[in-house]
Short mmCIF file of C-alpha atoms and ligand atoms in Angstrom, two decimals:
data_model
loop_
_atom_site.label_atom_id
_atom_site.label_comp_id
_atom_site.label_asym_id
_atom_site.label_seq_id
_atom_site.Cartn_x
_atom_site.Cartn_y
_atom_site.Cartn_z
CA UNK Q 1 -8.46 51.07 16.66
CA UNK Q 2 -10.25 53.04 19.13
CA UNK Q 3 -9.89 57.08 20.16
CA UNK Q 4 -7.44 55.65 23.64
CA UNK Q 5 -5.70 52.70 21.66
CA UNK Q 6 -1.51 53.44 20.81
CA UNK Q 7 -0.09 52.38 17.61
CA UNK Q 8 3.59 52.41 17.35
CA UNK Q 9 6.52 51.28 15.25
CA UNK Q 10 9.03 49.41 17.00
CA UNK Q 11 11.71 49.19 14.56
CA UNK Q 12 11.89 47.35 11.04
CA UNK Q 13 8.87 46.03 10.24
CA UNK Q 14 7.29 45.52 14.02
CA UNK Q 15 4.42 47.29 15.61
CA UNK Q 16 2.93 47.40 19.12
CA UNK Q 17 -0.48 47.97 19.88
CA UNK Q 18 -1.56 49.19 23.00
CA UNK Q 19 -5.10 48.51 23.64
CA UNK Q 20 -6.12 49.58 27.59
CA UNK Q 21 -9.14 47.87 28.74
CA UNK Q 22 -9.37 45.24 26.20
CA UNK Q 23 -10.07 41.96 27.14
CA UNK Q 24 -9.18 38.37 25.16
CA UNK Q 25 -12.18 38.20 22.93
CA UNK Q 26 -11.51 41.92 22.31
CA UNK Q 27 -7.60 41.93 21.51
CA UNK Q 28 -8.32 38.80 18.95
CA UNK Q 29 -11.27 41.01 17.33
CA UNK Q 30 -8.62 43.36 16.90
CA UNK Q 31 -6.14 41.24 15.71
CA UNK Q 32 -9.09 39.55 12.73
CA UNK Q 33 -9.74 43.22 11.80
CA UNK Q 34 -5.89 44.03 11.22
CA UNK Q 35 -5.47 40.24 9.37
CA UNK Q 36 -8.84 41.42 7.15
CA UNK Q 37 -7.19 44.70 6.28
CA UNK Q 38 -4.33 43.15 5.50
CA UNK Q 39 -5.71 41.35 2.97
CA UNK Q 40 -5.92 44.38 0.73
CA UNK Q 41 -3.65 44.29 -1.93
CA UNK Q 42 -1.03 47.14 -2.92
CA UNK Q 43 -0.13 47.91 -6.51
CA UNK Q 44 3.56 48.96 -6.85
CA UNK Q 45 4.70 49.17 -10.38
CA UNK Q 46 3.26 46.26 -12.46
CA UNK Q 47 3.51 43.85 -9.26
CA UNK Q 48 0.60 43.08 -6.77
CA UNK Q 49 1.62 43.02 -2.96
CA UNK Q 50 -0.06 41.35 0.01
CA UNK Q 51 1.53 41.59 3.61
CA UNK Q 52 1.08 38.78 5.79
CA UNK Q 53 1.36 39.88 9.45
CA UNK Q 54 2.14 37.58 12.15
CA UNK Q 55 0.38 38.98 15.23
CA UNK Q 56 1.62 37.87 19.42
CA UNK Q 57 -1.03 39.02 21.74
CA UNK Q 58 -0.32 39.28 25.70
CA UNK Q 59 -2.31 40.51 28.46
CA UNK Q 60 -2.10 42.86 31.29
CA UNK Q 61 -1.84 41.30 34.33
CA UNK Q 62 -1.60 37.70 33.25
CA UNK Q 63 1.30 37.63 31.25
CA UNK Q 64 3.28 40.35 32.30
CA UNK Q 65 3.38 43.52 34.54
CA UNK Q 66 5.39 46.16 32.67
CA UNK Q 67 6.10 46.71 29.29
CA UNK Q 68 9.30 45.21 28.82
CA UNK Q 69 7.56 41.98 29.92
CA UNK Q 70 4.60 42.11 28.00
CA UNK Q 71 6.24 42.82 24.69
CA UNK Q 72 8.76 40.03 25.54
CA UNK Q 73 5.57 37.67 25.72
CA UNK Q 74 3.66 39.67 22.88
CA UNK Q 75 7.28 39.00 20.69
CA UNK Q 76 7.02 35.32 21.64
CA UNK Q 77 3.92 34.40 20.35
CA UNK Q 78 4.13 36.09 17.39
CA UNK Q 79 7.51 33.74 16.32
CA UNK Q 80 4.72 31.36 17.20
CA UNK Q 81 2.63 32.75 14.69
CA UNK Q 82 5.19 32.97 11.92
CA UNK Q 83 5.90 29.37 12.89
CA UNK Q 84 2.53 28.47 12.27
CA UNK Q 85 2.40 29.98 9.14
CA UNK Q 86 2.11 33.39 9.32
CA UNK Q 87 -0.59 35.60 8.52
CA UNK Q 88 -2.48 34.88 12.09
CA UNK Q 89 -2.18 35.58 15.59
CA UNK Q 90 -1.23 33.66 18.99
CA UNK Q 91 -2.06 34.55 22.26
CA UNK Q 92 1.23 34.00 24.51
CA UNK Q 93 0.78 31.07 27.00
CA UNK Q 94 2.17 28.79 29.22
CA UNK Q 95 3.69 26.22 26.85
CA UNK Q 96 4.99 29.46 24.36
CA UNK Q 97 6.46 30.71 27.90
CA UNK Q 98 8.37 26.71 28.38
CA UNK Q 99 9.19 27.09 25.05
CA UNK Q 100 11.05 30.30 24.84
CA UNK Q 101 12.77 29.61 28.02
CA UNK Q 102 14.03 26.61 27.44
CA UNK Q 103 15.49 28.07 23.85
CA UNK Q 104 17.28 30.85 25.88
CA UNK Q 105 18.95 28.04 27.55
CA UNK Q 106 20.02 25.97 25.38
CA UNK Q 107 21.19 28.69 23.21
CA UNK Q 108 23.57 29.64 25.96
CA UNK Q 109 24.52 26.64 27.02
CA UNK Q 110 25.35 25.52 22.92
CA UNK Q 111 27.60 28.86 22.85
CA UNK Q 112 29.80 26.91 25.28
CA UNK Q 113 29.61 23.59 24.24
CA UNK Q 114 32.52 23.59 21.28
CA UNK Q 115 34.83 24.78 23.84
CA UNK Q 116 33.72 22.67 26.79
CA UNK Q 117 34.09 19.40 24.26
CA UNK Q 118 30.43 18.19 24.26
CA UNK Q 119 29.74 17.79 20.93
CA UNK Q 120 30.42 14.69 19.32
CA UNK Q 121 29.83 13.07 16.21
CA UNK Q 122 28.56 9.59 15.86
CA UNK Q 123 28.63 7.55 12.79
CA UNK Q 124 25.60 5.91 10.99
CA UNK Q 125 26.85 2.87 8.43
CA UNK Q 126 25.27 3.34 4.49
CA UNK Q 127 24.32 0.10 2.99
CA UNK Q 128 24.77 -0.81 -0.76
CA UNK Q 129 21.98 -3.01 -2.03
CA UNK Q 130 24.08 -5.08 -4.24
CA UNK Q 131 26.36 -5.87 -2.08
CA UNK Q 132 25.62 -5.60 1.42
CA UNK Q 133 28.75 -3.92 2.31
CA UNK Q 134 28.74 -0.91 4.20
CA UNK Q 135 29.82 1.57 1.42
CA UNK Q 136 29.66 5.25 3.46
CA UNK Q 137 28.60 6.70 6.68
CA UNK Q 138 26.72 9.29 7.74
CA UNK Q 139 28.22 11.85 10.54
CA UNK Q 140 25.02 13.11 13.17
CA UNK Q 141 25.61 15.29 15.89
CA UNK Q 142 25.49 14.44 19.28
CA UNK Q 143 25.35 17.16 22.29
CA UNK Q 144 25.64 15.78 25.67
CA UNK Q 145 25.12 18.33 28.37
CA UNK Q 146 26.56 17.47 32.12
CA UNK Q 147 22.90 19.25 33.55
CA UNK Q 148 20.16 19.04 30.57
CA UNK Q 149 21.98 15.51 29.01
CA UNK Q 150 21.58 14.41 25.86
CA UNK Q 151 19.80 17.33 23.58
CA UNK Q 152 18.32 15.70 20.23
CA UNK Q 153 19.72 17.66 16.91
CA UNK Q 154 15.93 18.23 15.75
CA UNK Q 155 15.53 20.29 19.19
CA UNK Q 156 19.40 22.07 19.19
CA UNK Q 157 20.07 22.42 15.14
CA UNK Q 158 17.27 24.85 14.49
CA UNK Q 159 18.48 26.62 17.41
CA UNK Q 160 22.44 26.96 16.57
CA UNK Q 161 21.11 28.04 13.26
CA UNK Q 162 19.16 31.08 14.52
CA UNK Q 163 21.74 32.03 16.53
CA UNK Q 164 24.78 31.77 14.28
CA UNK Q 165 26.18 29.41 16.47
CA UNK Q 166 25.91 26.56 13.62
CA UNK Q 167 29.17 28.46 11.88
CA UNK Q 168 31.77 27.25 13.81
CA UNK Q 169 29.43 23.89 15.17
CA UNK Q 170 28.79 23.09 11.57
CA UNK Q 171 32.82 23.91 10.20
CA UNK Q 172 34.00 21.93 13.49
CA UNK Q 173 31.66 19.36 12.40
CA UNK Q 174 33.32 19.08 8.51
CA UNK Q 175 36.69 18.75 10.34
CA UNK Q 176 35.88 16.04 12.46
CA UNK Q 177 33.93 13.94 10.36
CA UNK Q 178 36.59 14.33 7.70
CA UNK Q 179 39.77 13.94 10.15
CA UNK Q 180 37.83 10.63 11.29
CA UNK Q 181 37.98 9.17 7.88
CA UNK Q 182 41.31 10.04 6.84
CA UNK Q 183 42.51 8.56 10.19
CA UNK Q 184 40.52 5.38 9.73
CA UNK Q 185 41.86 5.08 6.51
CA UNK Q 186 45.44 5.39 7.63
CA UNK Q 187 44.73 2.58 9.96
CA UNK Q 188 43.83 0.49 6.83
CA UNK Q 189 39.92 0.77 6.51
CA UNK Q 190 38.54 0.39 2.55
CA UNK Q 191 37.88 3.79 1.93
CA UNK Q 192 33.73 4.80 2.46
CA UNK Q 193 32.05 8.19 1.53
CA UNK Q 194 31.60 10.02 4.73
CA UNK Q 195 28.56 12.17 4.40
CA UNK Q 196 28.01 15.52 6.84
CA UNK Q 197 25.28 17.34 6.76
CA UNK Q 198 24.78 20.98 5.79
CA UNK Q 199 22.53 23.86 7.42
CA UNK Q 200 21.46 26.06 5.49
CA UNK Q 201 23.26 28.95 7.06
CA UNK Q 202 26.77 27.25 6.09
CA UNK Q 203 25.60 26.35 2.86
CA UNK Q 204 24.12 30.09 1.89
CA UNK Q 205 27.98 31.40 3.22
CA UNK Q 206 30.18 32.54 0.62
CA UNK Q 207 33.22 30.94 2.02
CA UNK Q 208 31.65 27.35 1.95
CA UNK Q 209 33.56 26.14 -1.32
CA UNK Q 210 36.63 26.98 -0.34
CA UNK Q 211 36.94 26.46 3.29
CA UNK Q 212 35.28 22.74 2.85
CA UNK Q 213 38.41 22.69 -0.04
CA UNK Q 214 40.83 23.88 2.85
CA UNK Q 215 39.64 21.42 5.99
CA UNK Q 216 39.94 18.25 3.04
CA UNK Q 217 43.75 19.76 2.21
CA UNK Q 218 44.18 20.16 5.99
CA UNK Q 219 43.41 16.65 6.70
CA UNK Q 220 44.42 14.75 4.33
CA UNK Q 221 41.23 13.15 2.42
CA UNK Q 222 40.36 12.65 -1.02
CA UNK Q 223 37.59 15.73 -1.98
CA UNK Q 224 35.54 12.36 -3.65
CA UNK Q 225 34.79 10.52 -0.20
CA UNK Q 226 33.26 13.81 0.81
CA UNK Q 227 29.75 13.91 0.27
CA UNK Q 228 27.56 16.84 1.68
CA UNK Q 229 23.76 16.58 2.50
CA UNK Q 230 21.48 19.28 1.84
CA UNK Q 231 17.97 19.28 2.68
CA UNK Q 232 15.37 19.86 -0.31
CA UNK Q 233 13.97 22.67 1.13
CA UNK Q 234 17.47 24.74 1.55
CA UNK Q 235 18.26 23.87 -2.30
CA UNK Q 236 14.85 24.90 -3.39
CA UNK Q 237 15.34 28.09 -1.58
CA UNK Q 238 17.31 30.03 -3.52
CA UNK Q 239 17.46 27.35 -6.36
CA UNK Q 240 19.75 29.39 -8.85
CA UNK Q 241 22.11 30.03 -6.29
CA UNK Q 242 22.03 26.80 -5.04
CA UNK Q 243 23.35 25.64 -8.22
CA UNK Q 244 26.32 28.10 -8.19
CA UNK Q 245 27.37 26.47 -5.08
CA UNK Q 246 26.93 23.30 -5.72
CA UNK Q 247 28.49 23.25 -9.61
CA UNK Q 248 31.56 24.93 -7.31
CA UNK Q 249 31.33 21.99 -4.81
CA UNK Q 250 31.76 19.71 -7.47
CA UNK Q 251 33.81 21.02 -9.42
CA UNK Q 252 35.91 20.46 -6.15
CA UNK Q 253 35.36 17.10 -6.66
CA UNK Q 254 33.17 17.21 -3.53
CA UNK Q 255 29.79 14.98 -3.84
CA UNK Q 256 26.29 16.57 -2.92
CA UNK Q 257 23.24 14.62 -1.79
CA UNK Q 258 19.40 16.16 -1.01
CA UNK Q 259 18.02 14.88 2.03
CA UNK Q 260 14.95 14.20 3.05
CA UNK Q 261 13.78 14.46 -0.21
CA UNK Q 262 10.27 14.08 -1.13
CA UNK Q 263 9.32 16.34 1.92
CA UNK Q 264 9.91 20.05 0.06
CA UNK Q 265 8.95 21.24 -3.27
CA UNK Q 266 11.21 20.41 -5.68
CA UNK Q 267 11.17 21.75 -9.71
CA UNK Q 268 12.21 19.05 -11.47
CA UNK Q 269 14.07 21.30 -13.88
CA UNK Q 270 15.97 22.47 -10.94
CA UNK Q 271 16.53 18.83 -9.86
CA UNK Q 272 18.56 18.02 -13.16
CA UNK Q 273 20.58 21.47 -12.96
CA UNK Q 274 21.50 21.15 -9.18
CA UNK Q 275 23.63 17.67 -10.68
CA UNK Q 276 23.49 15.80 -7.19
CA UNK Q 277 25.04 12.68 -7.14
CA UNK Q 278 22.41 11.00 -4.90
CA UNK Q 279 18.67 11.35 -3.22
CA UNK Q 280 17.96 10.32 0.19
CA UNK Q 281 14.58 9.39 0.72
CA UNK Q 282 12.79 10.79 3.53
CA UNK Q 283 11.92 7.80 6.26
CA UNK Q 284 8.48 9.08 6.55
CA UNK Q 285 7.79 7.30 3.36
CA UNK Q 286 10.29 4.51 4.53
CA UNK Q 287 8.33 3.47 7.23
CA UNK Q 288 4.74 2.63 5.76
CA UNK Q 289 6.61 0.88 2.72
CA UNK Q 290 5.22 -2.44 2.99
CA UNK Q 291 1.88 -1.28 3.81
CA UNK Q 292 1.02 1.77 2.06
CA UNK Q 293 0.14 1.69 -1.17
CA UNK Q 294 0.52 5.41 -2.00
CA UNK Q 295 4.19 5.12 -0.25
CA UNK Q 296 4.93 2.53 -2.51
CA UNK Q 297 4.54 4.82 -5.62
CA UNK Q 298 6.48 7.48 -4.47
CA UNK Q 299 9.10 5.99 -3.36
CA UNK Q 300 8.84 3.89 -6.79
CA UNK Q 301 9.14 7.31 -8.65
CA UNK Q 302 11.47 8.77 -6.93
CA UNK Q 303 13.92 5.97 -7.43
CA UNK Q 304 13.26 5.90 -11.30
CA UNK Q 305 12.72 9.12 -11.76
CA UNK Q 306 16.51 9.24 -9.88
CA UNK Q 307 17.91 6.69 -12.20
CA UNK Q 308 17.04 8.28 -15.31
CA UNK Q 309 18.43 11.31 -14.29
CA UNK Q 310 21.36 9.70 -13.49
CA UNK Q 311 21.16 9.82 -9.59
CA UNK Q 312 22.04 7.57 -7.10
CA UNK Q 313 18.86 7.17 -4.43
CA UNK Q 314 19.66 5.65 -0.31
CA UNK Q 315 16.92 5.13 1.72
CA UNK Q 316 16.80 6.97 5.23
CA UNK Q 317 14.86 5.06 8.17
CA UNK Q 318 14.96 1.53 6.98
CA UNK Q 319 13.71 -0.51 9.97
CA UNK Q 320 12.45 -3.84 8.90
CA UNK Q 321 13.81 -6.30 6.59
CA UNK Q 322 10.47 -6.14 4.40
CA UNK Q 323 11.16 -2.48 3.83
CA UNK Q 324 14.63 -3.40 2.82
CA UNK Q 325 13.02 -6.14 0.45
CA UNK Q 326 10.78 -3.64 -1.34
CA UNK Q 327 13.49 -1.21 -1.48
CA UNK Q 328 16.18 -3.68 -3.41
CA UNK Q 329 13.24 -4.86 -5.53
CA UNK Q 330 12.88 -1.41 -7.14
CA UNK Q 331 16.44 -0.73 -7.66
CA UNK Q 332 17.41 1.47 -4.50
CA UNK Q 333 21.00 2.26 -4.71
CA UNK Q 334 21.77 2.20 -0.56
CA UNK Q 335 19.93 2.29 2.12
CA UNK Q 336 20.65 3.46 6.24
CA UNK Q 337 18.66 3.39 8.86
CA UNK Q 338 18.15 0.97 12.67
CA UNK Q 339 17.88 -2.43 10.15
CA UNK Q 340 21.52 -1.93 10.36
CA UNK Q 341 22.77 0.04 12.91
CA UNK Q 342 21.98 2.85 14.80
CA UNK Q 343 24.49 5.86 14.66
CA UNK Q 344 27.39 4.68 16.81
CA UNK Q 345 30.60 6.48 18.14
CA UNK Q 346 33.61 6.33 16.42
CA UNK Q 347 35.11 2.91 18.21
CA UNK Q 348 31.71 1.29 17.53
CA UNK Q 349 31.25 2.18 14.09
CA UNK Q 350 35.11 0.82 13.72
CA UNK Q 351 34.15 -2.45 15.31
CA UNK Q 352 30.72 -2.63 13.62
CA UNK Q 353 32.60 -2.78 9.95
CA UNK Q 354 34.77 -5.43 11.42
CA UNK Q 355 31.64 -7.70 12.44
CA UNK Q 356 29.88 -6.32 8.95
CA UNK Q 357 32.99 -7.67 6.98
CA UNK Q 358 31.86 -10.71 8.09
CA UNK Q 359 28.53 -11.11 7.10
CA UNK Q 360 27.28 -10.05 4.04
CA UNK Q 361 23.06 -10.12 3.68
P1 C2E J 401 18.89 13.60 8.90
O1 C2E J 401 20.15 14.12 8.31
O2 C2E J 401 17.78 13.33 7.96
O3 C2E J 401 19.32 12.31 9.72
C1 C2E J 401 18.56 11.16 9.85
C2 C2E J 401 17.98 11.02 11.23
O4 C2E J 401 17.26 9.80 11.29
C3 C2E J 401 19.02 10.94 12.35
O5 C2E J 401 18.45 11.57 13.50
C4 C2E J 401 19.15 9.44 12.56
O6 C2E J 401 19.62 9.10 13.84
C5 C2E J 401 17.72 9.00 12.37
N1 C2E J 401 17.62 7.61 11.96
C6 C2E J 401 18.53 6.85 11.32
N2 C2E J 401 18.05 5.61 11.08
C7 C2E J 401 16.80 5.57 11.57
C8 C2E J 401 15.79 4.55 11.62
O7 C2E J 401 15.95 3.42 11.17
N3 C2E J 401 14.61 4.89 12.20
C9 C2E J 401 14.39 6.13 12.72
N4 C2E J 401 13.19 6.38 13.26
N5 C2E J 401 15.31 7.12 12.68
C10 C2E J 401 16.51 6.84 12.11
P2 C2E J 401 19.27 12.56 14.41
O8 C2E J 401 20.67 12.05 14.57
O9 C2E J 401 18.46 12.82 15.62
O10 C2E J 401 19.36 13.86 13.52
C11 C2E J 401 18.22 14.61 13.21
C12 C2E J 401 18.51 15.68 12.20
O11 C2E J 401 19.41 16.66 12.75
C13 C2E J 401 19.24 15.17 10.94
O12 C2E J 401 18.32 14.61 10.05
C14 C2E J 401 19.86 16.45 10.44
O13 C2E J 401 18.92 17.19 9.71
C15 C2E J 401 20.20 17.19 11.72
N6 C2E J 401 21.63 17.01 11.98
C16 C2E J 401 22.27 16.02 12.63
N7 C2E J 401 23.60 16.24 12.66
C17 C2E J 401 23.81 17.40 12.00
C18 C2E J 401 24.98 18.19 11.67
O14 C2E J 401 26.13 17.84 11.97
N8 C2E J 401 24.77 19.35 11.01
C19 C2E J 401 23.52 19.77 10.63
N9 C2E J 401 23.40 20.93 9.97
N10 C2E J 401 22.42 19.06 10.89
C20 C2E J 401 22.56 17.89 11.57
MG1 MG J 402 21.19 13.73 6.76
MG1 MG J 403 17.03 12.91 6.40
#
């Protein structure tokens, strides 16, 4: 940098660059040369290191008047540029600006939300191909806000689980789903798997085993009609401990699924040790089924590779009755998805099985 630039260490591994009279094209020739240098490689010991620096760029006047605002913006666009995949740089702008302050909110607003009863859990029915009952249930979050309404899980999830928030969400979300079933089953429903899914902040807490152990005890259900979903990404991770928790899980008696599978980057070896009792097959390659013919073969291999591993394999997102066709043709164990139902509260999902008893497909 130049004789008047400032280069300072923030804390941990942050740094803030002060470059006076430096203008757009200028601060991103300054960010390329810091990205190049970057690129050198250390040598510790026998291993080779590489950094790769995520870099937030905001300018004085535009984006901020004072320091405090300017590294505020500077600090949001560079989560932008770890979210983009790292090792580049953003320049702040409007839409980062939306962004941000619409996460502030909602973060706030989801600290309250347990208490305030807003959260809710509604119930999506699990098919089984050979018969065409409905054999488990999935339990999906539902936040319903009295000013910002109905917040999607894909926007509020990610959130919770930056914040720490998905802790108690996520253990309040075991209890329900788990209290639901018992109760149902006390009323005299055929006993269905109820599956919940797991974040990968709950699942990477020590405690998981046993307080998932304590909430079954607590309400009364059998540890096998408990089946947790973990994405593929989470268990691929931090495979090898992955596979401590889950062996404990089962050895519980509790069942573990991977969902979304086929979207991550899964070791097959690992795939065999991690012992799940099912796949769920991403709906992205659900939805071009009939059509596409790459599609076809995965989901083809995944549901043979699946069944000689031993696996069970449910299809996520099934939508149309030719997907459903294709699916049962190739020996799909279950499938879920708007062909069905859509996830329905509690009452509907009740009367839902009652109609479904019905009418077999
Ligand atoms: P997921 O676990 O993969 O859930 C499947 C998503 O697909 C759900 O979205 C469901 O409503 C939707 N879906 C079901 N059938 C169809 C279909 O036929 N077509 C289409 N297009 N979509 C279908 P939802 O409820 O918005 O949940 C999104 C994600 O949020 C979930 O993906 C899951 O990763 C996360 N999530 C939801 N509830 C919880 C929870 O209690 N805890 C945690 N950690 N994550 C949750
Ligand atoms: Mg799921
Ligand atoms: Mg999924």
């Amino acid at each position: 940098v130049r004789e008047q630039d400032t280069v300072s260490r923030l804390g941990g591994d942050e740094f803030i660059l002060l470059l006076p009279d430096t203008d757009a094209p200028g601060a991103a020739r300054v960010a390329d040369k810091l990205l190049q240098a970057a690129l050198m490689p250390f040598q510790i010991e026998q291993h080779e290191l590489t950094v790769t620096p995520s870099i937030g760029i905001a300018l004085f006047p535009k984006d901020g008047a004072d320091l405090d605002t300017l590294s505020k913006c500077a600090d949001a666009a560079m989560y932008r540029a770890k979210g983009d995949g790292r090792n580049s740089y953003r320049f702040f702008t409007s839409e980062i600006q939306a962004h941000s302050d619409r996460t502030l909110l909602l973060n706030n607003a989801l600290r309250r939300a347990l208490e305030r009863d807003q959260l809710e859990l509604h119930y999506q029915p699990q098919i089984s191909m050979e018969t065409g009952q409905t054999v488990g249930a999935e339990a999906l979050l539902r936040w319903h806000h009295p000013e910002l309404g109905a917040v999607s899980p894909a926007e509020f999830i990610p959130i919770a689980e930056s914040s720490g928030l998905i802790l108690p969400i996520g253990e309040w979300v075991i209890r329900t789903a788990t209290a639901q079933l018992a109760a149902w089953i006390q009323q005299g429903m055929k006993p269905i798997t109820m599956a919940v899914n797991l974040s990968s902040a709950q699942f990477r807490h020590a405690d998981l085993p046993q307080l998932v152990t304590s909430i079954l005890e607590d309400v009364g259900l059998d540890p096998g009609l408990l089946e947790l979903e973990l994405t593929e990404s989470v268990a691929m991770t931090h495979p090898l401990g992955a596979i401590a928790v889950m062996d404990d899980l089962r050895q519980r008696g509790v069942r573990m699924a991977i969902d979304d599978f086929g979207t991550g980057y899964s070791s097959l070896s690992y795939l065999k040790r991690f012992q799940v009792y099912k796949l769920k097959i991403d709906q992205s390659f659900v939805r071009d089924i009939t059509e596409d013919p790459d599609d076809k073969a995965i989901v083809g291999a995944i549901i043979s590779m699946a069944s000689s591993l031993g696996m069970q394999t449910i299809a996520e997102g099934v939508e149309t009755e030719g997907q459903l066709e294709f699916l049962r043709a190739r020996g799909c164990t279950e499938a879920q998805g708007y062909y069905f139902s859509r996830p329905l509260p509690a009452k509907e999902f009740q009367n839902y099985l009652r109609k479904a008893a019905l009418k077999l497909f």
